[in-house]
XYZ file of C-alpha atoms in Angstrom:
530
model
C 21.679 148.454 59.644
C 23.634 145.574 61.186
C 26.885 147.448 61.821
C 28.145 149.387 64.828
C 28.702 152.751 63.152
C 27.120 155.839 64.670
C 23.614 156.814 63.578
C 24.040 160.437 64.637
C 27.501 161.283 63.278
C 27.459 164.080 60.709
C 30.253 164.319 58.159
C 30.623 167.527 56.144
C 33.368 169.121 54.078
C 32.422 172.623 52.864
C 33.013 173.604 49.258
C 35.754 176.165 48.553
C 35.093 179.304 46.490
C 37.597 181.667 44.865
C 38.138 184.106 42.014
C 41.439 182.272 41.518
C 42.035 178.727 40.386
C 41.123 175.617 42.384
C 42.343 172.019 42.392
C 40.103 169.362 43.999
C 41.817 166.014 44.627
C 41.790 162.912 46.810
C 44.998 164.157 48.427
C 44.896 167.657 49.858
C 48.703 167.836 49.675
C 48.626 167.042 45.957
C 45.863 169.617 45.443
C 48.058 172.142 47.263
C 50.886 171.423 44.805
C 48.529 172.131 41.902
C 47.171 175.285 43.497
C 50.688 176.617 44.052
C 51.439 176.063 40.359
C 48.348 178.119 39.501
C 49.473 180.862 41.901
C 52.861 180.897 40.136
C 51.129 181.760 36.857
C 50.608 178.257 35.556
C 47.795 177.164 33.286
C 45.193 174.644 34.431
C 47.198 172.003 32.522
C 50.368 172.917 34.408
C 48.439 172.210 37.604
C 47.239 168.897 36.157
C 50.804 167.759 35.453
C 52.180 168.799 38.844
C 49.200 167.277 40.694
C 49.503 164.017 38.761
C 53.120 163.471 39.730
C 52.485 164.520 43.334
C 49.620 162.011 43.611
C 51.946 159.237 42.424
C 54.192 159.954 45.404
C 51.555 160.706 48.039
C 48.908 158.130 47.081
C 50.940 155.368 45.367
C 48.252 152.704 45.814
C 45.902 154.512 43.417
C 48.006 155.948 40.588
C 51.505 156.932 39.533
C 54.106 156.641 36.787
C 53.193 152.969 36.380
C 49.501 153.619 35.594
C 47.230 155.035 32.908
C 44.228 157.307 32.519
C 42.405 160.012 30.589
C 41.573 163.693 30.914
C 38.845 165.914 29.494
C 39.944 169.526 28.980
C 38.124 172.798 28.317
C 40.145 175.565 26.700
C 38.370 178.833 27.452
C 40.006 181.095 24.862
C 39.131 178.746 22.007
C 35.853 177.573 23.648
C 36.969 174.020 22.842
C 36.722 170.649 24.574
C 39.207 167.817 24.035
C 40.211 164.437 25.454
C 43.750 163.190 26.015
C 43.652 159.395 26.263
C 46.612 157.629 27.852
C 45.021 154.343 28.737
C 47.186 151.247 29.079
C 47.846 148.574 26.450
C 48.886 144.958 26.631
C 52.584 144.586 25.683
C 53.127 143.513 22.082
C 55.662 141.011 23.423
C 52.980 139.326 25.558
C 52.349 135.644 24.778
C 48.809 134.444 25.400
C 50.099 130.903 25.989
C 51.863 132.212 29.117
C 48.419 132.620 30.737
C 47.029 129.054 30.812
C 43.669 128.476 32.506
C 43.674 126.130 35.473
C 40.106 124.899 35.029
C 39.454 125.636 38.722
C 36.640 128.127 38.128
C 36.718 131.857 38.759
C 39.791 133.568 40.158
C 37.821 134.563 43.283
C 34.281 135.191 44.412
C 34.701 138.859 43.432
C 36.560 138.365 40.190
C 34.872 137.391 36.916
C 37.595 135.649 34.926
C 38.527 132.007 34.792
C 41.552 131.379 36.990
C 44.968 131.621 35.331
C 47.868 129.534 36.586
C 49.626 131.305 39.475
C 47.188 134.260 39.065
C 49.719 135.615 36.587
C 47.163 138.061 35.161
C 46.199 139.486 38.575
C 49.468 140.433 40.247
C 53.199 140.291 39.683
C 55.296 141.085 36.605
C 53.054 139.107 34.249
C 50.107 141.375 35.002
C 51.813 144.606 33.879
C 50.500 146.524 30.851
C 52.313 149.378 29.083
C 51.800 152.408 31.391
C 50.469 155.657 29.955
C 50.592 158.382 32.626
C 53.942 159.876 31.610
C 52.894 159.942 27.939
C 49.638 161.630 28.924
C 51.501 164.352 30.790
C 53.928 164.680 27.874
C 51.059 165.354 25.444
C 49.266 167.742 27.801
C 52.497 169.674 28.386
C 53.240 169.851 24.664
C 49.792 171.204 23.866
C 49.017 173.655 26.652
C 51.614 174.125 29.397
C 53.159 177.489 30.264
C 55.779 176.336 32.775
C 58.893 174.192 32.162
C 58.619 170.422 32.590
C 61.350 170.392 35.264
C 59.527 173.005 37.329
C 56.310 170.947 37.327
C 58.108 167.827 38.595
C 60.078 169.623 41.313
C 57.349 169.336 44.001
C 57.019 165.564 43.549
C 60.789 165.139 43.804
C 60.744 167.030 47.104
C 57.783 164.984 48.378
C 59.521 161.713 47.524
C 62.550 162.968 49.416
C 60.395 163.315 52.539
C 59.146 159.730 52.262
C 55.613 158.364 52.463
C 53.995 159.646 55.644
C 52.189 156.997 57.689
C 48.811 157.761 59.278
C 45.738 155.564 59.845
C 44.631 155.924 56.216
C 48.066 154.881 54.929
C 47.993 151.875 57.248
C 44.511 150.896 56.083
C 45.423 151.108 52.390
C 48.659 149.136 52.815
C 46.984 146.519 55.038
C 44.367 145.854 52.362
C 47.109 144.639 49.994
C 49.814 143.437 52.386
C 49.330 139.732 51.621
C 50.204 140.268 47.950
C 52.812 143.008 48.528
C 54.794 140.441 50.560
C 55.164 138.269 47.448
C 57.559 140.711 45.785
C 60.719 141.890 47.573
C 60.789 145.465 46.296
C 57.090 145.914 47.057
C 57.568 144.561 50.560
C 60.566 146.846 51.129
C 58.689 149.905 49.878
C 55.484 149.472 51.844
C 55.924 146.950 54.698
C 57.921 146.825 57.936
C 59.114 143.303 58.758
C 56.436 141.988 56.396
C 53.620 143.884 58.114
C 51.828 147.192 57.428
C 53.410 150.217 59.126
C 51.504 151.875 61.953
C 51.297 155.517 62.892
C 53.019 156.200 66.247
C 51.129 157.013 69.428
C 53.160 160.038 70.463
C 52.191 163.448 69.071
C 55.809 164.357 68.251
C 56.614 161.012 66.618
C 56.384 160.394 62.871
C 56.810 157.345 60.661
C 57.851 157.692 57.032
C 58.551 155.014 54.436
C 61.619 155.964 52.356
C 61.031 156.703 48.659
C 64.651 157.293 47.652
C 64.572 155.306 44.418
C 61.333 156.951 43.361
C 62.880 160.340 44.124
C 65.849 159.502 41.874
C 63.459 158.371 39.129
C 61.454 161.598 39.355
C 64.675 163.608 39.172
C 65.798 161.635 36.117
C 62.394 162.144 34.484
C 62.592 165.878 35.171
C 66.096 166.232 33.762
C 65.874 163.885 30.769
C 62.237 164.552 29.821
C 59.213 162.271 29.393
C 60.587 160.200 26.519
C 63.251 158.805 28.841
C 60.491 156.791 30.508
C 59.749 155.094 27.184
C 63.024 155.193 25.247
C 65.898 156.041 27.582
C 67.577 154.834 30.753
C 64.346 154.692 32.749
C 62.754 152.501 30.070
C 65.735 150.154 30.132
C 65.623 149.895 33.933
C 61.887 149.222 34.017
C 62.029 146.580 31.297
C 65.071 144.881 32.847
C 63.380 144.667 36.260
C 60.134 143.297 34.874
C 61.784 140.752 32.574
C 64.184 139.600 35.291
C 61.131 138.774 37.421
C 59.437 136.841 34.591
C 57.315 139.525 32.925
C 57.047 140.369 29.234
C 57.256 144.183 29.094
C 60.215 145.286 26.960
C 61.820 148.519 25.782
C 60.304 147.719 22.381
C 56.862 147.780 24.025
C 57.537 151.098 25.743
C 59.214 153.040 22.918
C 56.249 153.513 20.546
C 53.703 154.387 23.224
C 51.997 157.751 22.761
C 48.968 159.423 24.273
C 46.149 160.168 21.825
C 44.120 163.324 21.335
C 40.458 162.390 20.866
C 37.198 164.189 20.277
C 35.036 164.004 23.378
C 31.658 162.362 23.315
C 29.206 165.317 23.244
C 25.961 164.483 25.055
C 23.027 166.971 24.898
C 21.296 167.316 28.292
C 18.645 169.739 29.591
C 19.575 172.511 27.191
C 23.257 172.098 28.001
C 25.935 169.631 26.949
C 28.093 167.008 28.671
C 31.540 166.159 27.272
C 32.804 162.689 28.177
C 35.580 160.278 27.290
C 34.695 158.168 24.230
C 35.300 154.558 23.170
C 36.701 152.113 25.752
C 35.450 153.960 28.842
C 32.077 154.367 30.542
C 31.346 157.507 28.478
C 28.944 155.765 26.061
C 27.032 154.235 28.993
C 26.808 157.676 30.627
C 25.381 159.009 27.356
C 22.610 156.409 27.416
C 21.927 157.044 31.115
C 21.495 160.789 30.562
C 19.302 160.154 27.514
C 16.965 158.031 29.626
C 16.984 160.559 32.471
C 16.058 163.368 30.120
C 12.910 161.410 29.262
C 11.973 160.033 32.691
C 13.138 162.630 35.221
C 10.954 165.693 35.751
C 12.918 167.812 38.227
C 10.810 169.019 41.138
C 11.462 172.163 43.144
C 13.399 171.579 46.328
C 15.794 168.910 45.083
C 15.534 165.246 44.052
C 12.565 163.370 45.547
C 11.631 159.675 45.584
C 10.543 159.834 41.940
C 13.954 161.233 40.973
C 15.916 158.505 42.757
C 13.746 155.828 41.141
C 14.526 157.472 37.780
C 18.259 157.430 38.565
C 18.202 153.735 39.464
C 16.051 152.752 36.471
C 18.148 154.707 33.970
C 21.440 153.363 35.281
C 20.258 149.752 35.312
C 18.774 150.065 31.816
C 21.946 151.658 30.434
C 24.100 148.886 31.896
C 21.772 146.202 30.500
C 21.818 147.745 27.032
C 25.593 148.031 27.025
C 25.969 144.389 27.974
C 23.414 143.261 25.435
C 25.064 145.294 22.667
C 28.383 143.635 23.481
C 26.839 140.171 23.291
C 27.447 139.474 26.969
C 24.205 139.424 28.911
C 25.603 138.597 32.333
C 28.195 141.382 32.242
C 31.043 139.257 33.495
C 33.107 139.833 30.399
C 32.022 142.864 28.411
C 32.572 145.376 31.204
C 35.986 144.001 31.980
C 37.420 143.241 35.373
C 35.804 146.280 36.943
C 32.312 144.910 36.287
C 32.598 142.824 39.432
C 36.043 143.166 40.936
C 37.013 146.192 43.046
C 39.207 148.755 41.342
C 41.226 151.663 42.640
C 41.511 154.970 40.836
C 42.238 158.576 41.628
C 40.317 161.517 40.226
C 40.961 165.232 40.433
C 39.439 168.289 38.810
C 40.986 171.704 38.217
C 40.018 175.176 37.031
C 42.238 178.242 36.597
C 41.404 181.945 36.880
C 40.938 182.178 33.080
C 38.284 179.455 33.055
C 40.353 176.602 31.617
C 39.153 173.339 33.197
C 40.221 169.709 33.519
C 38.695 166.449 34.737
C 41.413 163.816 35.200
C 41.072 160.140 36.163
C 44.082 157.815 36.578
C 44.565 154.284 37.867
C 46.867 151.359 38.566
C 43.672 149.216 38.298
C 43.898 147.292 41.601
C 45.136 148.784 44.864
C 48.931 148.978 44.389
C 48.358 147.631 40.856
C 50.451 144.522 40.249
C 51.996 144.812 43.755
C 55.289 144.759 41.831
C 57.664 147.653 42.463
C 60.515 148.051 39.993
C 63.656 147.678 42.171
C 65.792 150.082 40.150
C 63.185 152.817 39.747
C 60.888 152.526 42.791
C 57.877 152.730 40.462
C 54.782 150.761 41.508
C 53.463 149.093 38.354
C 49.904 148.572 37.158
C 48.134 145.242 36.715
C 46.384 146.268 33.499
C 46.420 142.702 32.126
C 43.667 141.985 34.664
C 41.339 144.029 32.446
C 41.369 141.278 29.804
C 39.440 138.025 29.728
C 41.991 135.156 29.668
C 39.418 132.900 27.958
C 40.055 132.982 24.172
C 37.388 134.053 21.705
C 35.540 136.748 23.689
C 35.241 140.459 22.760
C 37.666 141.370 25.533
C 40.060 138.405 25.297
C 43.722 138.936 26.140
C 45.876 139.706 23.091
C 49.248 141.418 22.408
C 49.034 145.183 21.895
C 45.338 145.372 22.759
C 43.887 148.471 24.426
C 42.374 148.049 27.880
C 38.635 148.468 28.448
C 37.974 150.774 31.421
C 35.148 152.119 33.593
C 36.450 155.594 34.386
C 34.329 158.591 33.392
C 35.884 162.059 33.719
C 33.464 164.646 32.294
C 33.070 168.365 31.686
C 29.642 169.905 31.252
C 27.983 173.240 30.535
C 24.467 173.738 31.866
C 21.681 175.766 30.293
C 22.468 178.431 32.916
C 25.997 178.848 31.525
C 27.800 177.274 34.485
C 30.557 174.785 33.668
C 31.476 171.838 35.869
C 34.289 169.252 35.866
C 33.251 165.980 37.503
C 34.772 162.564 38.049
C 35.334 160.042 40.796
C 37.326 157.047 41.902
C 35.633 153.755 42.669
C 35.667 151.404 39.666
C 32.172 150.428 38.595
C 30.649 152.863 41.105
C 32.022 155.883 39.206
C 29.285 156.127 36.572
C 26.322 156.316 39.016
C 28.086 159.044 41.023
C 28.947 161.119 37.960
C 25.418 160.823 36.535
C 23.771 161.934 39.791
C 26.170 164.825 40.397
C 25.534 166.056 36.848
C 21.804 165.900 37.569
C 22.156 167.706 40.907
C 23.930 170.589 39.141
C 22.126 170.645 35.764
C 18.587 169.594 36.807
C 18.338 171.181 40.235
C 20.747 174.105 39.957
C 22.701 173.055 43.058
C 25.967 174.686 43.985
C 28.845 172.344 44.808
C 28.351 172.488 48.566
C 24.786 171.227 48.160
C 25.676 168.698 45.452
C 28.557 167.038 47.326
C 26.455 166.648 50.478
C 23.312 165.322 48.786
C 23.024 161.544 49.403
C 23.322 159.299 46.358
C 22.466 155.769 45.320
C 24.634 153.176 43.588
C 23.148 150.946 40.893
C 26.255 149.209 39.567
C 25.744 145.783 41.185
C 23.291 144.250 38.738
C 19.758 144.176 40.151
C 20.825 145.573 43.534
C 20.328 149.262 44.331
C 22.342 150.619 47.268
C 21.012 153.691 49.041
C 22.842 156.087 51.346
C 21.312 155.639 54.809
C 20.936 159.439 54.978
C 18.327 159.495 52.187
C 14.915 160.783 53.334
C 12.504 158.113 54.569
C 10.059 158.466 51.600
C 12.946 157.915 49.144
C 14.162 154.829 51.008
C 10.644 153.435 51.182
C 10.026 153.895 47.447
C 13.384 152.404 46.468
C 12.694 149.435 48.744
C 9.351 148.875 47.064
C 10.728 149.057 43.529
C 14.146 147.383 43.676
C 16.290 144.787 45.407
C 17.348 147.487 47.856
C 20.200 147.607 50.379
C 21.550 150.471 52.456
C 25.060 151.583 53.367
C 26.823 154.471 55.053
C 29.463 156.671 53.497
C 31.705 155.455 56.357
C 31.543 151.899 54.974
C 34.853 150.468 53.718
C 35.284 149.233 51.064
C 33.267 152.261 49.958
C 29.821 151.504 48.525
C 29.676 154.863 46.752
C 32.291 156.474 44.503
C 34.634 159.207 45.717
C 34.140 162.387 43.615
C 36.254 165.529 43.211
C 34.511 168.430 41.461
C 35.105 172.031 40.374
C 32.563 174.523 39.000
C 32.851 177.828 37.134
C 30.033 180.380 37.409
C 30.907 183.527 35.496
C 34.357 184.452 36.825
C 33.889 182.673 40.177
C 35.212 179.175 40.853
C 34.284 176.577 43.454
C 35.559 173.120 44.349
C 34.452 170.193 46.511
C 35.509 166.639 47.338
C 33.999 163.526 48.937
C 33.247 164.368 52.594
C 34.272 160.988 53.988
C 37.620 160.670 52.145
C 39.991 161.724 54.955
C 42.719 163.197 52.743
C 40.665 164.847 50.005
C 40.493 168.626 49.690
C 39.661 171.393 47.273
C 42.468 173.958 47.463
C 42.355 177.481 46.021
C 45.423 179.303 44.771
C 46.877 182.132 46.820
């Protein structure tokens, strides 16, 4: 390795076990909000709603009211699995001619699309798609919630009133997007100090917080008026007015008809059990092919995955990606997989289980870090840049068009193993999500690992074309075999940007629950109720 990181540092984060419910999330504070809802008698879905809104306040660079996502649910009493899809759409009022190509090549060395004038599709008001998070929570609440809508939003209102706490992780996340946040006044006001990222103070008794007053008022309005206000009422009018005043297309007419959709999950047989994944425009179908190949090629050995297993993981993932691209008529992958095929993406994932065995795997995103970098001045909502998902070149399968659904790479899943255990798995990390989910499923379903073992077992990433990235902690025989078989590179979990996805997982074994999160993510935590 050519970096200066420690070779002897050990990073661990023990799994949590409980007879009560557990929420595992990238923000421990948000997980705590969900766990408290469970302790108050809430259903797993109540915890999902409260955690979602808390994450939008605490981790605004990853998700929030201005984003979209999907959840896979297990309803224990009915023994039923379902998907609620609230992915983003291009506004129907969008005009393709407003996104002219410059002819100057790709937008950047990391980004696959031809460059659009002024990068209108990448950041700013022109990059905003119709957000789906509020509609997703509306549908989940309608179908399964026990507690009142207002009660589930109360914690996020209180958190917004405290302001965004600044520590080294906050500073790092804001610094990564500061150059583009400075382009838009409300974004700069919300996240920068004199045009620069805020820094945590040196003194132990000192604290820095970024005010979130407008977001607090928006959350209070959403709690009082209900979710439709975001799409049809005063909040919708404020959002549309802000975006159009800045030159964007999103209108109240785009927002009003938006609804989340209930879908049948993709049911994937595996090792005598079954995996339930998001269907259609997600990475679920590619996961299905990956697991099908693994079932043929991987012969689980006693003692955990060996070199043969990791070769099988890499081969199956690469083959599944190649087949997906070929089926979509796009051999080089720069278009069919969407922006996330090459460009970095930022998501949040959390998983939840309640004491009755209801479970949820939930993934949400603004797409890029801080999405469009555009904050609605009247509402304080950080908006997505979902238009970046589309190819601005006309005539391709994923070309930009009004009203079109966005193609995504997130993969929340639920699974039941042949041993009867159920697990909810997902991760953040754009294209790196699928390899993480596939390996964690294998660790649990092929090798019978508990969550503490699974979350601490090193993984590979095989999402960068021919390149396979191995965790430096892999055993020497595994590293040697991967190096002999693939274009092989190594990375640490400390590496930023992360070279491996960031999972959050819960598991149900009989009446006992457990939860675990990515050891290196400094905020993540699995929190039990009570």
